[in-house]
XYZ file of C-alpha atoms in Angstrom:
580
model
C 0.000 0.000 0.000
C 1.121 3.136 -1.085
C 2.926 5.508 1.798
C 2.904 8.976 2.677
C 6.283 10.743 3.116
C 6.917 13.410 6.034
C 9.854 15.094 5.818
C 10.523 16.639 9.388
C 10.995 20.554 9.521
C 13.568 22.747 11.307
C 14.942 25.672 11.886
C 18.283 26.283 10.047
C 18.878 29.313 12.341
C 18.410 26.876 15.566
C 20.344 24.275 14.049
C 23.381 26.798 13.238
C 23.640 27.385 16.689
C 22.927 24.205 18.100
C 25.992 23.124 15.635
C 28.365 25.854 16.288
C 27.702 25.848 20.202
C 28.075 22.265 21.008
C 30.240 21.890 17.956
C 28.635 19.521 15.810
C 28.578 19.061 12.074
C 25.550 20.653 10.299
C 23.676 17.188 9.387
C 24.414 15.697 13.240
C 22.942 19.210 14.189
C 19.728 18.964 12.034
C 19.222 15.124 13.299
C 19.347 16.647 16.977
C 16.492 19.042 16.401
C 14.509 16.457 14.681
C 14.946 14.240 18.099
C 14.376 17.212 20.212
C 16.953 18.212 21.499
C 17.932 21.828 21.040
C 20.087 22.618 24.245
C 24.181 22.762 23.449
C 24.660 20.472 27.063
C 21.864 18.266 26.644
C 23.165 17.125 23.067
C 27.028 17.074 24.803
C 24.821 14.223 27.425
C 22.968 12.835 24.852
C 26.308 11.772 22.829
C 28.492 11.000 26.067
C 25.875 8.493 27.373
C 28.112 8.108 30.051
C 26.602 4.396 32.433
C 27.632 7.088 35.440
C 24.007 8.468 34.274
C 22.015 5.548 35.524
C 20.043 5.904 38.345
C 20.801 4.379 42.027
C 18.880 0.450 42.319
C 17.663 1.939 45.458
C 15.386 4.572 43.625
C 13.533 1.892 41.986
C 10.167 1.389 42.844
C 10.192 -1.936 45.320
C 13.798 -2.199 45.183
C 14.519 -2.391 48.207
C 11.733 -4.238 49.757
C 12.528 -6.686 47.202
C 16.177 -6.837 47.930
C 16.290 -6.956 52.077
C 13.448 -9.858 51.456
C 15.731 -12.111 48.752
C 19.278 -11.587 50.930
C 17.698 -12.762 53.831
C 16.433 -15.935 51.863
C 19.895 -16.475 50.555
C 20.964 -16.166 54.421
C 18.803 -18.728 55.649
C 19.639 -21.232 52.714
C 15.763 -20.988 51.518
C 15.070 -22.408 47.766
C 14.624 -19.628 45.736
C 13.021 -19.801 42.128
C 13.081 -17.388 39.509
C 9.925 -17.417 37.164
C 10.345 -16.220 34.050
C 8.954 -15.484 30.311
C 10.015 -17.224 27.492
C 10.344 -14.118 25.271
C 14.176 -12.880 25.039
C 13.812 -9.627 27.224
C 12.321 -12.539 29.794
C 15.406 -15.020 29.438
C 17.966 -12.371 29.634
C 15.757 -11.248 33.250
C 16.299 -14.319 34.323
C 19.530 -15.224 33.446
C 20.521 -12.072 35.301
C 18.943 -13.002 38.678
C 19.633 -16.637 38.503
C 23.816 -15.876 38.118
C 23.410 -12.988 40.639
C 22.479 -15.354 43.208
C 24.750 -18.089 42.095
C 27.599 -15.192 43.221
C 25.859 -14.623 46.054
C 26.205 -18.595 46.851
C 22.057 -19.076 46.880
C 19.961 -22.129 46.434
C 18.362 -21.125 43.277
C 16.506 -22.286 40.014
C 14.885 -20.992 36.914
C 11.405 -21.562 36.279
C 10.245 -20.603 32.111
C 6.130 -21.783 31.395
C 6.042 -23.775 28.339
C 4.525 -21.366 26.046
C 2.202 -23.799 24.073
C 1.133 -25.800 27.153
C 0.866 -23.055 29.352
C 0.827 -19.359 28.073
C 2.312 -16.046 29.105
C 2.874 -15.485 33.182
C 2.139 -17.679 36.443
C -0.182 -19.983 36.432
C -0.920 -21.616 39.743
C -0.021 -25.614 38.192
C 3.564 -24.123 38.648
C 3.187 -22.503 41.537
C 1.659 -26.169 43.368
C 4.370 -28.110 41.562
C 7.334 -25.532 42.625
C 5.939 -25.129 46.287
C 5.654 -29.446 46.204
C 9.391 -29.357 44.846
C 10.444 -27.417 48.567
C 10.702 -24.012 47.089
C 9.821 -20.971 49.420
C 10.823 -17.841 47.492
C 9.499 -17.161 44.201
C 10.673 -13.864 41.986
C 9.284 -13.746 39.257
C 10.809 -11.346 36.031
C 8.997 -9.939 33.422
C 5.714 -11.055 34.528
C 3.463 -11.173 37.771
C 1.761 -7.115 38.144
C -1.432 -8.992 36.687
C -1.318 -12.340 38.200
C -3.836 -11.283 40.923
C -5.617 -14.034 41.559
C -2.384 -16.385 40.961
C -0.420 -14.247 44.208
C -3.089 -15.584 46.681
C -3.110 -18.635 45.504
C 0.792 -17.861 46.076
C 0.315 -16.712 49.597
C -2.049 -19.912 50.687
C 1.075 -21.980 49.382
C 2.943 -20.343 51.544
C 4.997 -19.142 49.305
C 6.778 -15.540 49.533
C 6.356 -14.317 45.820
C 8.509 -11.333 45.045
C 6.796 -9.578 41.907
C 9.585 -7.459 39.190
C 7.898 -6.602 35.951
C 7.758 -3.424 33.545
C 4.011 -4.520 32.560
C 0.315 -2.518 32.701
C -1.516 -2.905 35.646
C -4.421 -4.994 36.527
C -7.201 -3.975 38.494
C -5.615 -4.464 41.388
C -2.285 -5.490 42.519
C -1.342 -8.588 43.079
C -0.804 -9.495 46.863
C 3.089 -10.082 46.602
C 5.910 -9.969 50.322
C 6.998 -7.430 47.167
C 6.562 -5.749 44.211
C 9.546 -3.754 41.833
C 8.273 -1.977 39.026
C 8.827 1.286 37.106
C 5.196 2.964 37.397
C 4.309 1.437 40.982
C 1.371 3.492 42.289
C 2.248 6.169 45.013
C 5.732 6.270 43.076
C 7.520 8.994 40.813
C 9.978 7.056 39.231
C 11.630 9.771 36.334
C 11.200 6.708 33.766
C 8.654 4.327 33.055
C 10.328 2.544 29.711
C 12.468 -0.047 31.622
C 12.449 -3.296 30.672
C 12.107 -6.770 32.500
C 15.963 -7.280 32.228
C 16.733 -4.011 33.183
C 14.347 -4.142 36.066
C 16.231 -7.762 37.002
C 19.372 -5.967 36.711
C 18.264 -2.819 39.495
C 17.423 -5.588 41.388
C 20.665 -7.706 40.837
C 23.123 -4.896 41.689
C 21.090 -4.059 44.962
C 21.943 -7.378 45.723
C 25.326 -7.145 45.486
C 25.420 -3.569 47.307
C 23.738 -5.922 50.585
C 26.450 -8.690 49.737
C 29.231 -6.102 49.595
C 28.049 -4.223 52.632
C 28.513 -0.873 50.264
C 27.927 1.016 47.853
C 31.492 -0.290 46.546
C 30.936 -3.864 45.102
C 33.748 -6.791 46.050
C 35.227 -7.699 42.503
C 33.309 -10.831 41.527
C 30.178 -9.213 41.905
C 31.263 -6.021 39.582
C 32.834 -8.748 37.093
C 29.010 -9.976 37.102
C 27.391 -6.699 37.052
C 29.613 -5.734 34.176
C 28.396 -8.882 32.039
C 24.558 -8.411 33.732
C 24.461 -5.271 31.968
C 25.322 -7.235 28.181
C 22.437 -9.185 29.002
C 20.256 -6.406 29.964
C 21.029 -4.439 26.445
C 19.932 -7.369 24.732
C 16.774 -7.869 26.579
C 16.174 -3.778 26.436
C 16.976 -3.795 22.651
C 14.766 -6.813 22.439
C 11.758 -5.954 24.135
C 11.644 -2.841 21.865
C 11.226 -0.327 24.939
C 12.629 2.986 23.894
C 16.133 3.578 23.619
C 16.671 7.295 25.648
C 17.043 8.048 29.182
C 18.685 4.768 31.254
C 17.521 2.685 28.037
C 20.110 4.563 26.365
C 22.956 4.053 28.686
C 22.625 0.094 29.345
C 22.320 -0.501 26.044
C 25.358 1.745 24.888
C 27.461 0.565 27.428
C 25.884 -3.570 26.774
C 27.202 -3.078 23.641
C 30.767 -2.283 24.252
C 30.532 -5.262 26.579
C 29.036 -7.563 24.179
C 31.826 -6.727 21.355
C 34.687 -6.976 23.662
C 33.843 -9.534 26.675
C 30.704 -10.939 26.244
C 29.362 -13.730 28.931
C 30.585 -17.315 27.566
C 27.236 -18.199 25.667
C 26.932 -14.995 24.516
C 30.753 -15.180 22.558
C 29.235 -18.754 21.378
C 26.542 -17.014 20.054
C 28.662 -14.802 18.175
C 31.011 -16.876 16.634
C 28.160 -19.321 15.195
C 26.659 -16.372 13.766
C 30.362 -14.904 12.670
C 29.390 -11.412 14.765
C 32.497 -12.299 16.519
C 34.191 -10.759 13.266
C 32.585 -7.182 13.277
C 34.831 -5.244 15.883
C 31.804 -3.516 17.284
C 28.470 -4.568 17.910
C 25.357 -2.419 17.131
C 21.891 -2.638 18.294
C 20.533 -4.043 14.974
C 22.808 -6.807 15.619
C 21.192 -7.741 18.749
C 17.580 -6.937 17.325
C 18.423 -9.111 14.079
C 20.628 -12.168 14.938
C 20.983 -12.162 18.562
C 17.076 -11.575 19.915
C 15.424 -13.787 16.806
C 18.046 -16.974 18.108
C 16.857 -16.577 21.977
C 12.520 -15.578 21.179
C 13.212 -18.713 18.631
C 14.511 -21.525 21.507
C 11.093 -19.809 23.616
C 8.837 -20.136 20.505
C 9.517 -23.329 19.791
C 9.335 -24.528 23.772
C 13.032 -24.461 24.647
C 13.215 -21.731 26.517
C 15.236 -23.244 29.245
C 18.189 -24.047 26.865
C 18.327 -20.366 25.813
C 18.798 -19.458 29.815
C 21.330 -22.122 30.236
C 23.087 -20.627 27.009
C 22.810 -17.048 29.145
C 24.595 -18.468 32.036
C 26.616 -21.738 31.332
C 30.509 -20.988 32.020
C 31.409 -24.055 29.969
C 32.485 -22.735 26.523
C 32.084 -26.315 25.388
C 28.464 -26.722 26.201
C 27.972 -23.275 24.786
C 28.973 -24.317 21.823
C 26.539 -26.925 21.576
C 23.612 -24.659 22.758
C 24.295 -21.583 20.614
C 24.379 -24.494 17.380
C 21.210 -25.949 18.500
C 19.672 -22.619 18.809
C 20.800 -21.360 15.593
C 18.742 -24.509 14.302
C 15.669 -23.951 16.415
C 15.705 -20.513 14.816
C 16.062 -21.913 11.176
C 13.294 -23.704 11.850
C 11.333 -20.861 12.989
C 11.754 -19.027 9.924
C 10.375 -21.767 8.248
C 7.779 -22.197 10.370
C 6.974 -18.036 10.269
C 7.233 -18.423 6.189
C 4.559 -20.890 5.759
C 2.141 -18.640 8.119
C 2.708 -15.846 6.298
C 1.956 -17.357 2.629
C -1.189 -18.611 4.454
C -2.103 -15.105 6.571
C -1.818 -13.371 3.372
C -4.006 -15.856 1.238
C -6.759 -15.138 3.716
C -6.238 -11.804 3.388
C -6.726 -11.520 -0.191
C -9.682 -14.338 0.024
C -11.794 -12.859 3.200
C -10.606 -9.424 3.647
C -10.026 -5.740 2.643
C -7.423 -4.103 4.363
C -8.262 -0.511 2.683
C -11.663 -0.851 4.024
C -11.060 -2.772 7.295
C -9.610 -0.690 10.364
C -8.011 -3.760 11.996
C -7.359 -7.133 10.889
C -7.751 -10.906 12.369
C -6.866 -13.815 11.180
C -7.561 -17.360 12.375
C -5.969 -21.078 11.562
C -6.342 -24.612 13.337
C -2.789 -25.194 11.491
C -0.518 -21.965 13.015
C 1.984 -22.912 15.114
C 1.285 -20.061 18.487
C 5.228 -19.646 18.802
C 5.556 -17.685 15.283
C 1.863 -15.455 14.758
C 2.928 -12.642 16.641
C 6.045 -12.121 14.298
C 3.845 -12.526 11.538
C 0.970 -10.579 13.019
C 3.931 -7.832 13.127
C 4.496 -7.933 9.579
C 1.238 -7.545 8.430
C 0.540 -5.275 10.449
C 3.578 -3.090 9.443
C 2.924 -4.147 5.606
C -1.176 -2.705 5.605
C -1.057 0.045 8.612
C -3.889 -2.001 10.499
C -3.766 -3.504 13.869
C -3.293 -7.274 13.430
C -4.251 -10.387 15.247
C -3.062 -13.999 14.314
C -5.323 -16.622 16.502
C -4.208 -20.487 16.206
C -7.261 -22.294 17.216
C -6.956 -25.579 18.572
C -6.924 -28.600 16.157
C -9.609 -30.286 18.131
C -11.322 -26.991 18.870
C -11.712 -27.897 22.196
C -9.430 -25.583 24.167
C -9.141 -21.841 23.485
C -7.213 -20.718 20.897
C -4.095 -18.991 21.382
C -4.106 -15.337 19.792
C -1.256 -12.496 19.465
C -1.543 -8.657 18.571
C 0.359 -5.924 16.915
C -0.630 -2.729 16.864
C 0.426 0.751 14.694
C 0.977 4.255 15.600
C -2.152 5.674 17.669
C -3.115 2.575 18.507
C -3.459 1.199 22.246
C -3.618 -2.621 21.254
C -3.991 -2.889 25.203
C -7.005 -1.236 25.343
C -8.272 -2.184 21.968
C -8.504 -5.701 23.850
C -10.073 -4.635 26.789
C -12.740 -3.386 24.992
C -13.713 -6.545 24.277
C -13.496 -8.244 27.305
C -16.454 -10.011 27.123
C -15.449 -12.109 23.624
C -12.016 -13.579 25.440
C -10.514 -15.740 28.174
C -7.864 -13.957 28.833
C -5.627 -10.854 27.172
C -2.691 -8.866 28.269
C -0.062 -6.939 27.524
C 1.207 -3.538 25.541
C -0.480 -0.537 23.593
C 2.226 -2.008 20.699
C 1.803 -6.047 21.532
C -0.588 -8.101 23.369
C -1.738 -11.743 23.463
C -5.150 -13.403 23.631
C -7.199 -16.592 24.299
C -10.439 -16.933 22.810
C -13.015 -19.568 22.293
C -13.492 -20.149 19.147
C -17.361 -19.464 18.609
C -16.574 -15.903 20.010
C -14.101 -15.230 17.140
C -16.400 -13.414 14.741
C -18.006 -11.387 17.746
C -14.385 -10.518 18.646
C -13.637 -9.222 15.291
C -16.640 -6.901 14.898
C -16.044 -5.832 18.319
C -12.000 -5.226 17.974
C -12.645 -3.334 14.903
C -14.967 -1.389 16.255
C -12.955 -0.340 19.276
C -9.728 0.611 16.578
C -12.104 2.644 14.294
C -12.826 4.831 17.338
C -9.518 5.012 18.095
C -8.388 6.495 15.020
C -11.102 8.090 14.211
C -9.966 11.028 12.364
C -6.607 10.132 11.622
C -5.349 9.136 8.014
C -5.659 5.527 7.323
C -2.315 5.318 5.345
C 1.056 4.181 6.512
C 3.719 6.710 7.159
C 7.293 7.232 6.458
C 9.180 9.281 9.104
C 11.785 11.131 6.896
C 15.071 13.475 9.220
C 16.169 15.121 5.949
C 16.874 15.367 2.708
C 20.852 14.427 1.156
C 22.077 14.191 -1.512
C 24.323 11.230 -2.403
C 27.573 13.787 -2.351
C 26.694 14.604 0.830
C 26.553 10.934 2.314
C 30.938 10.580 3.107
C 32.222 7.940 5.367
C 33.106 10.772 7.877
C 29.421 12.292 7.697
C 28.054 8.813 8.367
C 30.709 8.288 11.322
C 29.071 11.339 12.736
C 25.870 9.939 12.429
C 26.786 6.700 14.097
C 27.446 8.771 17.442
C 23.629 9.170 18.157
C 23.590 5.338 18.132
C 22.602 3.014 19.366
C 19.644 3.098 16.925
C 16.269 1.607 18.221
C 12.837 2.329 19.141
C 12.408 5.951 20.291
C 16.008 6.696 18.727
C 15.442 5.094 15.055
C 18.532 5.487 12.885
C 17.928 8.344 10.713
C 15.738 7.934 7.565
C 16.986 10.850 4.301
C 15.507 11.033 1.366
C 17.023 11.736 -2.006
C 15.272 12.551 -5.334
C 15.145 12.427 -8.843
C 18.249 9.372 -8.562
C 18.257 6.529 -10.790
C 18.605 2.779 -10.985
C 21.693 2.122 -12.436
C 22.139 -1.740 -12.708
C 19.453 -4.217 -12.576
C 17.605 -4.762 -9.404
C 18.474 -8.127 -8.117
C 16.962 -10.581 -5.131
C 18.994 -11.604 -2.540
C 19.269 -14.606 0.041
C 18.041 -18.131 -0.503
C 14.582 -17.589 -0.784
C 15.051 -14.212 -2.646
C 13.405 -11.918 -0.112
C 16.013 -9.607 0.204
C 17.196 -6.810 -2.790
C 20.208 -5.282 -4.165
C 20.072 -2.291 -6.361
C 22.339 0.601 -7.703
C 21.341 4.070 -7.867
C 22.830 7.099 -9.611
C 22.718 10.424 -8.931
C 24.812 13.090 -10.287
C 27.098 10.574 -11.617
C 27.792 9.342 -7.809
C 26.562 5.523 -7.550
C 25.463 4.129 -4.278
C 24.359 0.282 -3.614
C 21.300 -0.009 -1.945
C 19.354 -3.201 -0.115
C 15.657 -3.647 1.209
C 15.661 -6.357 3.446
C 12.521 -8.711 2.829
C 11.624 -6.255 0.043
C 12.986 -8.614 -3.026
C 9.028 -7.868 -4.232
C 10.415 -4.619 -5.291
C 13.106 -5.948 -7.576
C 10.926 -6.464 -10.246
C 8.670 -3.413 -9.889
C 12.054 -1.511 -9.854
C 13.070 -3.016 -12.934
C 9.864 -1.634 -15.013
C 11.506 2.119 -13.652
C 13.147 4.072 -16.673
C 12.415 7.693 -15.133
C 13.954 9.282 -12.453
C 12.720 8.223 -8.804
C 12.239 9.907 -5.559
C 13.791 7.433 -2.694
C 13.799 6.936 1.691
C 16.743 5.452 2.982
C 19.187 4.677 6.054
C 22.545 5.110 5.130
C 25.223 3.330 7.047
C 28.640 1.992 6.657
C 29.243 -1.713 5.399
C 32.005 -3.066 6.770
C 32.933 -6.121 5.052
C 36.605 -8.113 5.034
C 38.539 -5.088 6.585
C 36.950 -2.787 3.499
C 34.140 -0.224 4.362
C 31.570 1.839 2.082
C 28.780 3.621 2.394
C 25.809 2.039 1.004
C 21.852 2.493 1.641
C 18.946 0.343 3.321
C 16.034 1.391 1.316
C 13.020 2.289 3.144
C 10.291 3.399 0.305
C 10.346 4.831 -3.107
C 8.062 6.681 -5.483
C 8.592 7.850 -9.069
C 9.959 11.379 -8.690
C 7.450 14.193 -8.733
């Protein structure tokens, strides 16, 4: 579907000064203004990012509540489980807790729900069968703030449940010994976008401040801090929160870790993948080959060999995990391929997106680990909120459904709205899940659409491209791009810039890319200066781009392709449009 461009405005005048006072090149200036940021300092602490910026554990909502209640477990030998999600940004969570208390000598376990037998969050089978197995302490990460009615169940157990999450509220709140989270009511935390890792990790280096009796942390525990905050960028880059404020800093700082002294599975991971051979990490590595490996061991049920990946010390057995994994996530894509040829055939058979304000889809053949990625897609490809539901084969137990949402969108509250249709829901404005009966499917439908037409009523119904600037290709030097590269790392809420350059032309034949030909490689020309471009999972457009004789208008990120010791700027095309 065709997309509109808007190209964001500035003031040269403002970005003159901006440049000259906090000395900054003229395009690094412009890029500031477009993010906000117009104050000389505050651009100087925007590109320092300095980890000295993040903000004591102690100030943490719960943090200390949490962490006076877990060190006196660990004193009295109690068994201590960590209950986790089997997303990434859950995995890394609790592979940071579980090796914190390893260094702190504790009797302690990880606990990950299956995600086809069981779902998203605790579930009180788990909490009976852990509570049977002689544990007394349960923390859970990235889940818990809703489990209301699963904490008293908790409580007549006799269980202390310790509740971290970064998760919307449910009516009520839970009755936990504790609860750590970023928006806690009666609370002014300065930032509500922290992840479940980076919530474990607050919660980790308290810890260690009780262990160490200071402020000052003994040197095993700052060795694991140091790696605790590698995992924590991956889960923050992961979970898709938005990279400013203490996002900013983990993830900055995670990544120098990750490229020079990553945890043992983690340096597995890499070499498998041959990251090991770029000599610095950037997010998109973690959100494109990193995160995808990890969500694909939880998609497909192995969730547990992903945390033991996280934590193992034995390169050896890291070895064999991070291979394993790397197949699991072959198999994924597989998996997510045939879901999406069948998604969009039911599209095109059931369904008009330019007349629909939300779309959902239903199969008794989707596997539940893979719909939300293609829900995702789909949603990104037609500008509508999607929902993939895999109904059970027998169509005796609910079906399992997930959600992805668009820009003005609360998918969250989109759900709630229809309450009445499903079993269960939860999650973000951007993601949620589901389970639904399937007789109320078509109810749910009118009922979900509904509540996303009032929503955005009013607002244009087609997608959007977000474009800093316009460049020409002369303009676009290795050293302008290095300059660029300092407001990484690149993310949600800090996307790598998008420019736009027009009336260029394609200058060799469009070609697909990668084994199934999803991906493209093109030239362009302008001004007699030729630049290679690539769309990843666009290879569509190599054949619409090869009908193109006139001049074209085109959105791109450029970057820097570093590739056997050689590096060249080239461009990840965004959009295009025949030139006006």
């Amino acid at each position: 579907m065709p997309k509109r461009w808007r190209i964001a405005a500035f003031d040269p005048e403002r970005a003159e000064y901006l440049g000259r006072r906090a000395k900054l090149p003229p395009l690094l200036a412009q890029l500031m203004l477009v993010r906000g940021i117009s104050c000389p300092d505050a651009a100087r602490e925007f590109l320092d990012a300095k980890l000295t910026g993040l903000r004591d554990p102690g100030d943490l909502p719960g943090v200390n509540q949490a962490a006076d209640l877990i060190f006196a477990a660990v004193g009295d030998r109690q068994s201590i489980a960590i209950y986790g999600d089997y997303d990434a940004d859950g995995m890394t969570a609790s592979a940071i807790l579980l090796r914190c208390l390893r260094v702190l000598g504790a009797n302690a376990r990880s606990y990950v729900p299956h995600r086809m037998d069981e779902g998203y969050g605790l579930h009180n089978d788990a909490l009976e069968q852990l509570a049977h197995d002689g544990v007394q302490v349960v923390v859970t990460v990235d889940c818990g703030i809703a489990s209301v009615t699963q904490a008293d169940r908790a409580r007549e157990l006799g269980l202390t449940l310790i509740v971290t999450d970064h998760h919307q509220f449910a009516d009520r709140l839970p009755a936990a010994a504790a609860i750590v989270h970023p928006q806690l009511p009666g609370h002014n935390y300065p930032f509500a976008g922290l992840c479940g890792a980076a919530v474990a990790f607050k919660l980790a280096w308290a810890l260690c401040e009780r262990a160490s009796g200071a402020k000052r942390v003994q040197p095993a525990m700052r060795k694991f801090l140091l790696e605790a905050i590698a995992l924590a960028a991956i889960g923050t880059v992961a979970d898709v929160v938005p990279l400013v404020d203490e996002n900013r800093l983990l993830v900055r700082d995670g990544l120098l870790r990750l490229s020079q002294c990553p945890p043992v599975g983690i340096a597995a991971l890499k070499r498998v993948t041959e990251l090991d051979k770029k000599p610095l990490l950037e997010g998109e590595d973690i959100g494109f080959t990193i995160a995808p490996r990890l969500n694909a061991a939880g998609r497909l049920g192995q969730a547990e060999l992903a945390i033991e990946l996280l934590t193992t010390e034995d390169p050896a057995r890291a070895t064999e995990l991070a291979i394993y994994i790397g197949e699991l996530n072959e198999q994924r894509q597989s998996i997510e391929r045939s879901v999406m040829l069948a998604a969009g055939k039911q599209i095109k058979q059931r369904f008009d997106p330019a007349q629909q304000p939300a779309l959902v889809l239903a199969d008794r053949h989707w596997h539940p680990g893979v719909i939300g990625i293609v829900a995702g897609k789909l949603a990104e490809r037609y500008n509508r909120p999607t929902v993939l539901v895999a109904l059970d084969k027998l169509g005796i137990k609910p079906g399992v459904g997930s959600g992805r949402g668009i820009a003005g969108v609360d998918l969250h509250r989109a759900f709630a709205a229809c309450d009445d249709q499903l079993e269960s829901h939860g999650g973000h404005a951007a993601a949620a899940g589901l389970r639904i009966n399937e007789a109320n499917l078509d109810r749910f439908r009118e009922q979900f659409c509904a509540a996303v037409a009032e929503q955005v009523a009013g607002q244009p119904a087609d997608a959007e491209v977000a474009i800093d600037g316009e460049a020409p290709f002369a303009m676009l030097t290795r050293q302008v791009l290095h300059e660029i590269e300092r407001l990484a790392p690149f993310g949600n809420g800090n996307h790598r810039p998008v420019l736009c350059s027009t009336r260029v032309r394609v200058a060799s034949p469009p070609k697909r890319m990668g084994s199934t030909g999803r991906h493209l490689a093109v030239e362009f020309e302008q001004d007699g200066m030729r630049l290679r471009g690539v769309a990843f999972g666009n290879g569509d457009w190599a054949d619409e781009l090869a009908d193109i004789s006139g001049p074209l208008d085109i959105a791109y990120q450029p970057v820097i392709n570093r590739f056997r010791g050689a590096a060249r700027v080239e461009i990840h095309l965004t959009d295009w449009r025949p030139a006006e």
